Amino acid sequence: QKEVEQNSGPLSVPEGAIASLNCTYSDRGSQSFFWYRQYSGKSPELIMFIYSNGDKEDGRFTAQLNKASQYVSLLIRDSQPSDSATYLCAAFRGSNFGNEKLTFGTGTRLTIIP
Amino acid sequence: DAGVIQSPRHEVTEMGQEVTLRCKPISGHNSLFWYRQTMMRGLELLIYFNNNVPIDDSGMPEDRFSAKMPNASFSTLKIQPSEPRDSAVYFCASTPQGTGELFFGEGSRLTVL
């Protein structure tokens, strides 16, 4: 079992709709979770992170975390063609010395259809 | 501020040759990470340094791979000898200690023929 799992997609969503991206993780020691966006041929860039159960909103993006279910999601409201990219979920064990590594899922490719 | 700087951006080499990838992290960032990305395996952590000290190299595939960080502003990832299965995009990333927020370089695309 991979430490962080994502549906590879592709996920196609009409412009203006809500895109829902999901991620599960196996390490219960993970303390915080990050969503990165990666455009084709580019490097990953951070969208947002979450460490408490519940929802965290930032503009059109909402991250959701359920530690009991070991489940993380990212919702993108009012999807735009510029949101078409691969979305990477990552789990972070914490900042104790020796536990700084970020473990990534393989990513979900999202396409927004105009 | 300049971001993470990697070189070369593209490298094409023949099997058996030595490859050296270079990285300059963001000034003031204490941690540096080397990742490899392929379609099949996604982003894999190879090694990370904290304050120039290698902390976790469990992701280094085999002895052909080595990484160094001689000072806070420079790191190298070396593959010797290179093999076709090493073809991938290699990313360097840095972060202030303990934040988990990685700042990635533009990557080095390696093709081994």
Short mmCIF file of C-alpha atoms in Angstrom, two decimals, chain B residues 7-14 17-22 87-88 108-113:
data_model
loop_
_atom_site.label_atom_id
_atom_site.label_comp_id
_atom_site.label_asym_id
_atom_site.label_seq_id
_atom_site.Cartn_x
_atom_site.Cartn_y
_atom_site.Cartn_z
CA SER B 7 21.23 23.20 -13.53
CA PRO B 8 21.32 21.87 -16.11
CA ARG B 9 17.69 22.15 -17.21
CA HIS B 10 18.14 19.37 -19.72
CA GLU B 11 20.75 16.68 -19.95
CA VAL B 12 21.05 13.97 -22.57
CA THR B 13 23.77 11.43 -22.01
CA GLU B 14 24.72 7.91 -22.92
CA GLN B 17 28.36 8.28 -18.32
CA GLU B 18 28.52 10.29 -15.11
CA VAL B 19 25.79 12.85 -14.53
CA THR B 20 25.96 15.70 -12.03
CA LEU B 21 22.93 17.79 -11.21
CA ARG B 22 23.28 21.01 -9.26
CA SER B 87 15.69 8.98 -17.12
CA ALA B 88 13.36 11.29 -15.20
CA SER B 108 16.51 18.92 -14.47
CA ARG B 109 15.21 16.64 -17.19
CA LEU B 110 17.62 13.74 -17.62
CA THR B 111 17.57 11.41 -20.60
CA VAL B 112 19.96 8.48 -20.60
CA LEU B 113 20.24 6.76 -23.97
#
